[in-house]
Coordinates of C-alpha atoms and ligand atoms in Angstrom, one line a residue:
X1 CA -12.7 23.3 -48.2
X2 CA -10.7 20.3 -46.7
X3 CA -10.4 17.4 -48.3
X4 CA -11.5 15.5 -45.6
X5 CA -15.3 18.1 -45.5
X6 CA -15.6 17.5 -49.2
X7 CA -15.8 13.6 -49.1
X8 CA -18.0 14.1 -45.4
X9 CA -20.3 16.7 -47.5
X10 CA -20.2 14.2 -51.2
X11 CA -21.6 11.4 -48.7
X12 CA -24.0 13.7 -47.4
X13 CA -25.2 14.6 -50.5
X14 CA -25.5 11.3 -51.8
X15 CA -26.8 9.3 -48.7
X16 CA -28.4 11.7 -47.3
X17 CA -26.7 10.9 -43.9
X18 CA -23.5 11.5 -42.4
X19 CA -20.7 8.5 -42.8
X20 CA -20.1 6.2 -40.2
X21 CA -16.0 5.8 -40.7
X22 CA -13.8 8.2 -42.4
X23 CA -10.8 6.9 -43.3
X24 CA -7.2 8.6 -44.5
X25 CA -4.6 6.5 -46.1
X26 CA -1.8 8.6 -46.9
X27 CA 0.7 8.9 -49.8
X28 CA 4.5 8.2 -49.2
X29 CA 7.8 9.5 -51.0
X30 CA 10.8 7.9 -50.1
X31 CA 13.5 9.6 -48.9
X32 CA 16.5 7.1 -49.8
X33 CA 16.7 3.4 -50.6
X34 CA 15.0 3.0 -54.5
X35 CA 14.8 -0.6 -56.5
X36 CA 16.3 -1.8 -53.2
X37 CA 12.7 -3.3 -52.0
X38 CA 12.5 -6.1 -54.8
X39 CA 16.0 -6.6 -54.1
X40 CA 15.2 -7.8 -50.3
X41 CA 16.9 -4.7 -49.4
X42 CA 16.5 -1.2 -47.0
X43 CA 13.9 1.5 -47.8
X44 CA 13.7 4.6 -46.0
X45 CA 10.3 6.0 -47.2
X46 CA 8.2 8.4 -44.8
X47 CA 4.0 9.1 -45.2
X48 CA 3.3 12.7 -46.1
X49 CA 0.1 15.0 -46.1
X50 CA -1.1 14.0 -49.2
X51 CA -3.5 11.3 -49.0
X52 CA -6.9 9.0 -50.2
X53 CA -9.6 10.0 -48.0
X54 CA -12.6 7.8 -47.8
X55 CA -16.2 8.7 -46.1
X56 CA -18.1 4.9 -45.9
X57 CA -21.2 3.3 -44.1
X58 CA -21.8 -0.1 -43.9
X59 CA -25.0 -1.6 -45.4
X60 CA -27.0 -4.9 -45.5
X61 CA -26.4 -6.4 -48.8
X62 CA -23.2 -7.8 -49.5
X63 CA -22.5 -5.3 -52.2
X64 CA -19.5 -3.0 -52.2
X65 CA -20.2 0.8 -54.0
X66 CA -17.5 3.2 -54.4
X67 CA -17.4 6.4 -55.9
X68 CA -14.0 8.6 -56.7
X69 CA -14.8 12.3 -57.1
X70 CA -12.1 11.7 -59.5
X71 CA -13.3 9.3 -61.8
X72 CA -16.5 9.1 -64.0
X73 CA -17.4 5.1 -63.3
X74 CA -18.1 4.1 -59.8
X75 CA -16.9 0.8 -58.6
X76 CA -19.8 -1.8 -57.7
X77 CA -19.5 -4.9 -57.0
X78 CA -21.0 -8.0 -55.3
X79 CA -18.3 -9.7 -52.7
X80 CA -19.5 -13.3 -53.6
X81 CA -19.0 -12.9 -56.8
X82 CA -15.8 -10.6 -57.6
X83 CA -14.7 -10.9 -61.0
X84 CA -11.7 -9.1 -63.3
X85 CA -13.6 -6.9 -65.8
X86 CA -10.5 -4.4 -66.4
X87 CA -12.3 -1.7 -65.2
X88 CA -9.9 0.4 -64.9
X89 CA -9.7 1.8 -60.8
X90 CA -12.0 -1.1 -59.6
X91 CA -9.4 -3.3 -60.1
X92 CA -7.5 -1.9 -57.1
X93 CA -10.9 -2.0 -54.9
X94 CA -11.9 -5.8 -56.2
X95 CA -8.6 -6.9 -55.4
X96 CA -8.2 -6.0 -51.6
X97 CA -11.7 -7.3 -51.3
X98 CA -10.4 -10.5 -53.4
X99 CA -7.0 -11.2 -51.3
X100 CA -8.8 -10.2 -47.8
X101 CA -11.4 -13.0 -48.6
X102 CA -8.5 -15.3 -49.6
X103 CA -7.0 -14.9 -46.3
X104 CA -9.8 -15.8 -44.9
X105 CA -11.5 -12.5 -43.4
X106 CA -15.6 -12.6 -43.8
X107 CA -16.4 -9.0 -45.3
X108 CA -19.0 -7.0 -44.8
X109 CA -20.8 -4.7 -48.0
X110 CA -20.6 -1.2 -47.4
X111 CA -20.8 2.1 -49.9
X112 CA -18.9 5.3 -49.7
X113 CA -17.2 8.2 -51.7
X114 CA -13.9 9.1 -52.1
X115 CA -11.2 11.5 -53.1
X116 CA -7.4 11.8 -53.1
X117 CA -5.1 14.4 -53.4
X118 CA -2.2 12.3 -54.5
X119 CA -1.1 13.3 -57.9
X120 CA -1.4 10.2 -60.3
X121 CA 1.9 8.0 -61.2
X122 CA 4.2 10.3 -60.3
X123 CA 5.7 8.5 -57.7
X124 CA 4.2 9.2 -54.9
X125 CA 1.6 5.9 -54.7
X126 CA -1.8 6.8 -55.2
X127 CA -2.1 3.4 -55.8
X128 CA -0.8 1.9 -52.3
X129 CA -2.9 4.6 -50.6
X130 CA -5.9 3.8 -52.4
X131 CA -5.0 0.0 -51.7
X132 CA -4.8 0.4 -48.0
X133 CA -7.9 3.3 -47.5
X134 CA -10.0 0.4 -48.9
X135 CA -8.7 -2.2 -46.6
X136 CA -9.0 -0.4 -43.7
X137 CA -12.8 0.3 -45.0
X138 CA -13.5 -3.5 -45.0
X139 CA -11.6 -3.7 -41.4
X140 CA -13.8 -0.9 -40.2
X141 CA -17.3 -2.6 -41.7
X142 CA -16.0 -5.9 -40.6
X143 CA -14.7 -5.4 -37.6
X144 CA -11.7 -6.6 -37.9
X145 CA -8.2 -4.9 -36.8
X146 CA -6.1 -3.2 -39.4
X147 CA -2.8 -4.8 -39.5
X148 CA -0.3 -3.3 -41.2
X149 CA 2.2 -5.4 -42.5
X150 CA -0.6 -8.2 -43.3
X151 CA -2.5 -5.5 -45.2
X152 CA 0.3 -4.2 -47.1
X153 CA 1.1 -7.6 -48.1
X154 CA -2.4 -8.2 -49.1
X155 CA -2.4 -4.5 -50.8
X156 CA 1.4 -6.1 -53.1
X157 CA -0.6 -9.0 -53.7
X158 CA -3.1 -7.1 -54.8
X159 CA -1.0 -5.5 -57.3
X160 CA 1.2 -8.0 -58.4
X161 CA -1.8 -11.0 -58.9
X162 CA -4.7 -9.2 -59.5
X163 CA -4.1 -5.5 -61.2
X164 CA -1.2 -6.8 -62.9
X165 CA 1.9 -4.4 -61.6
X166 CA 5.0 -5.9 -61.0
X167 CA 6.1 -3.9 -57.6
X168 CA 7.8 -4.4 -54.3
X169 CA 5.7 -3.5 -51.1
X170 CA 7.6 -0.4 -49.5
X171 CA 5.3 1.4 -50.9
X172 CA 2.0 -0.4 -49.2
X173 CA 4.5 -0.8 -46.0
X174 CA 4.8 3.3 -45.1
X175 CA 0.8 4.2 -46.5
X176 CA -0.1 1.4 -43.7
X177 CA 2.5 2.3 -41.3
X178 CA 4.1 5.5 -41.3
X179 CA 3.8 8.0 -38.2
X180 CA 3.8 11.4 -37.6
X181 CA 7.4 13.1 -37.5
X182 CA 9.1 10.1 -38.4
X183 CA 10.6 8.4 -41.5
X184 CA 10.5 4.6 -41.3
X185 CA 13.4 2.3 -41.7
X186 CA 11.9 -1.0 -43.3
X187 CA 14.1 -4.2 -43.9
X188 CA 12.1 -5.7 -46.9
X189 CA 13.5 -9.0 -46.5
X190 CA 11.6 -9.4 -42.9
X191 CA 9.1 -6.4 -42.6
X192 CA 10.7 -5.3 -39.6
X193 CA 10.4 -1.3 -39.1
X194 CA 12.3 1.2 -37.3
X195 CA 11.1 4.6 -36.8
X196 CA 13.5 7.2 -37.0
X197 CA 12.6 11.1 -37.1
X198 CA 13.9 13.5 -39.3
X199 CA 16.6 15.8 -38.7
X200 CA 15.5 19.0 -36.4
X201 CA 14.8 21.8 -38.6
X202 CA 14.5 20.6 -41.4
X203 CA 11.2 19.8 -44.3
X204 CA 11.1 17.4 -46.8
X205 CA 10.1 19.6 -50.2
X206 CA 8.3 17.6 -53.2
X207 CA 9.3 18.6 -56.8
X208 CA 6.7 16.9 -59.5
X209 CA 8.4 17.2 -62.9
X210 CA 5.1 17.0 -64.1
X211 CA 7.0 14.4 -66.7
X212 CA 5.6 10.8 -66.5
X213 CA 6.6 7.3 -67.1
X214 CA 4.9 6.6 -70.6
X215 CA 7.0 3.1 -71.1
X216 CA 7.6 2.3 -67.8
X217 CA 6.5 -1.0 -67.3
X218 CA 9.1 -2.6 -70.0
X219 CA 11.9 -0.1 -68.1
X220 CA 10.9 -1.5 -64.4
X221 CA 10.4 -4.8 -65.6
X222 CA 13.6 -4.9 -67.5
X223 CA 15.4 -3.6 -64.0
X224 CA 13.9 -6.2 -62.1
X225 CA 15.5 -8.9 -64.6
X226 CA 18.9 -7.7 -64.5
X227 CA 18.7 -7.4 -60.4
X228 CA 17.2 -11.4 -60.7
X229 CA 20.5 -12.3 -63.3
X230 CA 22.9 -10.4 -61.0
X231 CA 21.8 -12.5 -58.0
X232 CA 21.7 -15.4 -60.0
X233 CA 25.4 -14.8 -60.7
X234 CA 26.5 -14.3 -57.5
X235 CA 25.0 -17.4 -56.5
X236 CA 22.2 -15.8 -54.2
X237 CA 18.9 -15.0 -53.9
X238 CA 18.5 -12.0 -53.6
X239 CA 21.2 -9.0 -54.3
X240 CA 20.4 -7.9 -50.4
X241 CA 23.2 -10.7 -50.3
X242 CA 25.7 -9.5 -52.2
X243 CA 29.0 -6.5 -50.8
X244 CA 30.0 -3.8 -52.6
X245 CA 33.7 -5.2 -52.7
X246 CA 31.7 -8.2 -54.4
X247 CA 30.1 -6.1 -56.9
X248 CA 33.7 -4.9 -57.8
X249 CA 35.5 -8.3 -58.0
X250 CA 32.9 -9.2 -61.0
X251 CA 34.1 -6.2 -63.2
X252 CA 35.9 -8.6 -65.4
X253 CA 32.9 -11.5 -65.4
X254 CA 29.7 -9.7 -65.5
X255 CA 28.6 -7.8 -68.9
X256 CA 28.4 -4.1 -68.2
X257 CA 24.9 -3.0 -67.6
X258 CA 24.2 -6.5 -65.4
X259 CA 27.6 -4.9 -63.3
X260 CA 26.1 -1.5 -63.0
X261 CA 22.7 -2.8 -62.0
X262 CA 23.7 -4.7 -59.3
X263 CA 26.4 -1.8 -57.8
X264 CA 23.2 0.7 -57.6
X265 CA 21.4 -1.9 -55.7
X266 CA 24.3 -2.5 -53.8
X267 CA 26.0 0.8 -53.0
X268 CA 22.2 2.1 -52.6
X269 CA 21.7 -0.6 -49.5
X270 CA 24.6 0.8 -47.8
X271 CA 23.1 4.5 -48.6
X272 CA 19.9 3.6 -46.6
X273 CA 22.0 2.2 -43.5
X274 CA 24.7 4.9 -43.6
X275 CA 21.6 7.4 -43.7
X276 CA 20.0 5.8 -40.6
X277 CA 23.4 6.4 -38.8
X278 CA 23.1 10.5 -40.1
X279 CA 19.6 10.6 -38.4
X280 CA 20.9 9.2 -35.4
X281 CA 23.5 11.9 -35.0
X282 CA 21.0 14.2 -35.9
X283 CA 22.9 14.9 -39.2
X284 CA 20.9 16.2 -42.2
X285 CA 24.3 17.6 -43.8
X286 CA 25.2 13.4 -44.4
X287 CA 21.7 12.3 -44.7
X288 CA 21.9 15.3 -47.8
X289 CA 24.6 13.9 -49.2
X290 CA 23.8 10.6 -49.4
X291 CA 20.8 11.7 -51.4
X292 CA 22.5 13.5 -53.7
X293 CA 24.9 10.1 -54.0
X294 CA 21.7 8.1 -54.7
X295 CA 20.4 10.3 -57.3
X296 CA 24.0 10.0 -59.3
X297 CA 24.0 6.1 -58.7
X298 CA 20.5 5.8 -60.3
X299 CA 20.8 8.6 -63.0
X300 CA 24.2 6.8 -64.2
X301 CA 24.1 3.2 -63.0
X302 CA 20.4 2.3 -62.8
X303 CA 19.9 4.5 -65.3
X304 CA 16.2 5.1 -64.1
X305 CA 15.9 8.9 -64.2
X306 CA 15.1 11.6 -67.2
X307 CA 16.4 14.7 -68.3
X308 CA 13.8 16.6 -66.3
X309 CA 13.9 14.1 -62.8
X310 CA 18.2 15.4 -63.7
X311 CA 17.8 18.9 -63.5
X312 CA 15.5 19.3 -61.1
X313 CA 18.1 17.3 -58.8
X314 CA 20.3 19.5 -59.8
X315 CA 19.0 23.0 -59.3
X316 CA 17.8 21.5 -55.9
X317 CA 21.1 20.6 -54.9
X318 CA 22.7 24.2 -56.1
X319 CA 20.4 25.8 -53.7
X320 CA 21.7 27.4 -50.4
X321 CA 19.3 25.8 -47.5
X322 CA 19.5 22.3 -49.5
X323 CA 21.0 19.8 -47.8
X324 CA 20.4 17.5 -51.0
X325 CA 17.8 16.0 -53.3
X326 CA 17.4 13.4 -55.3
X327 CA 14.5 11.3 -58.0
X328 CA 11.9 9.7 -56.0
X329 CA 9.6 6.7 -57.0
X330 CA 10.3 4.3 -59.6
X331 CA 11.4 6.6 -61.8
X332 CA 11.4 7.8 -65.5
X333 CA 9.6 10.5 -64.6
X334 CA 7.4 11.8 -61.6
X335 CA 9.1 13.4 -58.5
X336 CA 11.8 14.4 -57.0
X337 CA 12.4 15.1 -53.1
X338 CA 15.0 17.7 -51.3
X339 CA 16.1 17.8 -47.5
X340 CA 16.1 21.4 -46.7
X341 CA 16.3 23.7 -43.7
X342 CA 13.0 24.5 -42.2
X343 CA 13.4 28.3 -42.6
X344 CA 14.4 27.9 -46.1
X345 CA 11.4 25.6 -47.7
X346 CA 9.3 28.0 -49.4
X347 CA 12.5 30.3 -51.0
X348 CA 14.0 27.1 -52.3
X349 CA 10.5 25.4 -53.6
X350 CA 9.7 29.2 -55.6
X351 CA 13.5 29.1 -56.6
X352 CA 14.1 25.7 -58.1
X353 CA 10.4 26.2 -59.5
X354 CA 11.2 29.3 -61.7
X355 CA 14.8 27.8 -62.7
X356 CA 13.2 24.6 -63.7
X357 CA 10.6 26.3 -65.8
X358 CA 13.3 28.6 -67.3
X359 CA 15.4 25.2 -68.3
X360 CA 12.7 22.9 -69.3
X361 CA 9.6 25.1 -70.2
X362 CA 7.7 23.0 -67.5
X363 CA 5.1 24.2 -64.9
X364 CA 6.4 21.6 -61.8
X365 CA 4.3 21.2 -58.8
X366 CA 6.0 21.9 -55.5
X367 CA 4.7 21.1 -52.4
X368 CA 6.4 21.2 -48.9
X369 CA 5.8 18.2 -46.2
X370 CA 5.9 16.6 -42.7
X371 CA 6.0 13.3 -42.0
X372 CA 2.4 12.3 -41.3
X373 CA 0.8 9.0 -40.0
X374 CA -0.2 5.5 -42.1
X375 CA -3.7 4.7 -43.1
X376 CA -6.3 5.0 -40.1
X377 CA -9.2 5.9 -38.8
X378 CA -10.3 9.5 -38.5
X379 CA -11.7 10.4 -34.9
X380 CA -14.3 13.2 -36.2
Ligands
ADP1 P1 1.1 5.7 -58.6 O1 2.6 5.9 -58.8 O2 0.5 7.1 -58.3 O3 0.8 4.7 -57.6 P2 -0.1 3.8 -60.3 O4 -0.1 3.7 -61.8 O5 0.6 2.7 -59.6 O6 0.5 5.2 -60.0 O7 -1.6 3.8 -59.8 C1 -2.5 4.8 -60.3 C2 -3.9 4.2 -60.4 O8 -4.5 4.1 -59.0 C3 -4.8 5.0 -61.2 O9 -4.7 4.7 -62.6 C4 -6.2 4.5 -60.6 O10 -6.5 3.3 -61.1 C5 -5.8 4.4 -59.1 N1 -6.1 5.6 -58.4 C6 -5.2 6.5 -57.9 N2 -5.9 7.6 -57.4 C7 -7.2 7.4 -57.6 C8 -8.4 8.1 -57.3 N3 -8.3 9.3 -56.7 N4 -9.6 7.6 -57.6 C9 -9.6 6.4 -58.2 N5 -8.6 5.7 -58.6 C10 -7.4 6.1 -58.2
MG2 MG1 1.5 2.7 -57.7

């Protein structure tokens, strides 16, 4: 059964009616462009078929219920009175609720189920997706549009202030936005998009390492304060500000690891741009490439990847139909994501699946995708 019939028949069964809205708010991996977002920088993430479904209704009291078919607890809560109680996944539903009424939108109660077949914190965002499947609940109920950019704003917000996570918005940016076919350009500095579509014949293949981030937060934090000194140093805001032949000039005058920050960052910017221009020219042999470039800059200057996120990059890249490959996500674990030919998607996900498990003893999860589109409605 579909995802999308499971929630429809999970509402049945509990409401004994069918749902008024269904909602889908997908995942996103990103194809180039990573620890640029914080940075004020370029991100070049796309939406793929994974996603947060949600079946909801409306109802009378001003009450919000919520139940994941993958958690125990459901969320329930009143909207005049939303308070932190750690609570683990309601955190993420309180808080849209929380930053849509501080923005000054007049919600609506409603009560739904839901379930997700994006894996948990492995870099793919379960988290954004969840974010923007519950604002576009309360938009539905409401009756109030679903902007994207304002909601994935709201969704960062949401993260940063209320759940506590320290992260930039692409992610929120391409679950809201994304379309079907298309990767999405997004300057983070503005908001502005650009939709550009993949190379013809080719697939975007999705390698979990099944490894996952277990100190991440001090890792990602730390990142974020070396990007913040680097700026400092050269005297901007931001490192979006900063040239490559900058970066170089400091070698004698920055310490080491501030130096090596700041050229991924950098370098990495330029990656995303010099991508766009592959895409244009219909180019997935550059676009490959310049994957492959970003995984080396963030293995040995960023220093964000592991020994698995390493060699999966690796066998990926050995593979004849790949045009490259590269760690996806924040890193430290989590996923990585290949450009390959079309014709060649399911040899080289059943390859680099048995090589990995050879080298690491590791069952990864593979999983081929399209671009698909951002969080909406579903016509039924
Ligand atoms: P990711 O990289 O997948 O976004 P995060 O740690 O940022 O990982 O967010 C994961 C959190 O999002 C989970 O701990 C949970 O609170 C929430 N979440 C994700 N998927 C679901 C789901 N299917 N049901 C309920 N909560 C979910
Ligand atoms: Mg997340």
């Amino acid at each position: 059964m579909s995802i999308q019939d499971t929630i429809i028949q999970a509402f049945v069964d509990q409401f004994d009616t069918e749902p008024t809205f269904v909602i889908r708010a997908p995942g996103r991996v990103n194809l180039i462009g990573e620890h640029t977002d914080y940075n004020d920088g370029f991100v070049l993430p796309m939406a793929i078929d994974r996603a947060v479904w949600l079946a909801v209704r409306p109802r009378a009291a001003d009450r919000v219920f919520l139940r994941s078919l993958e958690q125990v607890e459901p969320t329930d809560f009143a909207l005049n009175a939303i308070h932190h109680t750690n609570a683990g996944w309601s955190e993420y539903v309180k808080g849209m609720a929380f930053m849509l009424q501080r923005a000054g939108y007049d919600l609506r109660g409603w009560e739904g189920v839901m379930s997700s077949d994006v894996p948990i914190g492995s870099g793919l965002s379960s988290s954004a997706a969840l974010e923007m499947g519950v604002g576009c609940a309360f938009a539905a109920v409401s009756g109030f549009p679903f902007d994207g950019v304002e909601m994935a704003q709201l969704g960062q917000k949401n993260e940063n202030e209320w759940v506590g996570a320290n992260t930039g918005i692409m992610d929120q940016m391409i679950s809201a936005n994304g379309r079907e076919g298309y990767a999405l350009l997004i300057d983070c500095r503005d908001l502005s998009m650009r939709a550009t579509p993949l190379p013809s014949d080719t697939l975007v293949v999705i390698m979990d390492t099944k490894t996952r981030h277990s100190h991440t937060e001090s890792g990602y934090n730390e990142r974020r304060m070396s990007c913040e000194r680097a700026a400092a140093f050269f005297g901007v805001s931001h490192l979006r500000d900063v040239t490559v032949a900058q970066v170089q000039h400091a070698k004698l005058e920055l310490d080491d690891v501030t130096l090596r920050r700041a050229r991924h960052v950098v370098t990495e910017n330029q990656r995303v741009l010099d991508a766009i221009a592959a895409m244009r020219m219909d180019d997935p042999v550059t676009l490959g490439r310049l994957m492959n470039a970003s995984h080396a800059s963030l293995r040995d200057d960023f220093e964000v990847t592991n020994d698995a996120l390493d060699v999966m990059a690796m066998l990926a890249q050995a593979t004849p139909g790949c045009y490259g490959a590269r760690m996806t996500g924040g890193g430290f674990g989590g996923c990585a994501v290949a450009l390959v030919r079309r014709d060649s998607a399911e040899t080289i996900s059943t390859t680099v699946a048995q090589q990995y498990e050879a080298a690491t003893g590791l069952q990864p999860d593979m999983f081929v995708t399209t671009a698909t589109a951002g969080t909406a409605i579903i016509q039924l």
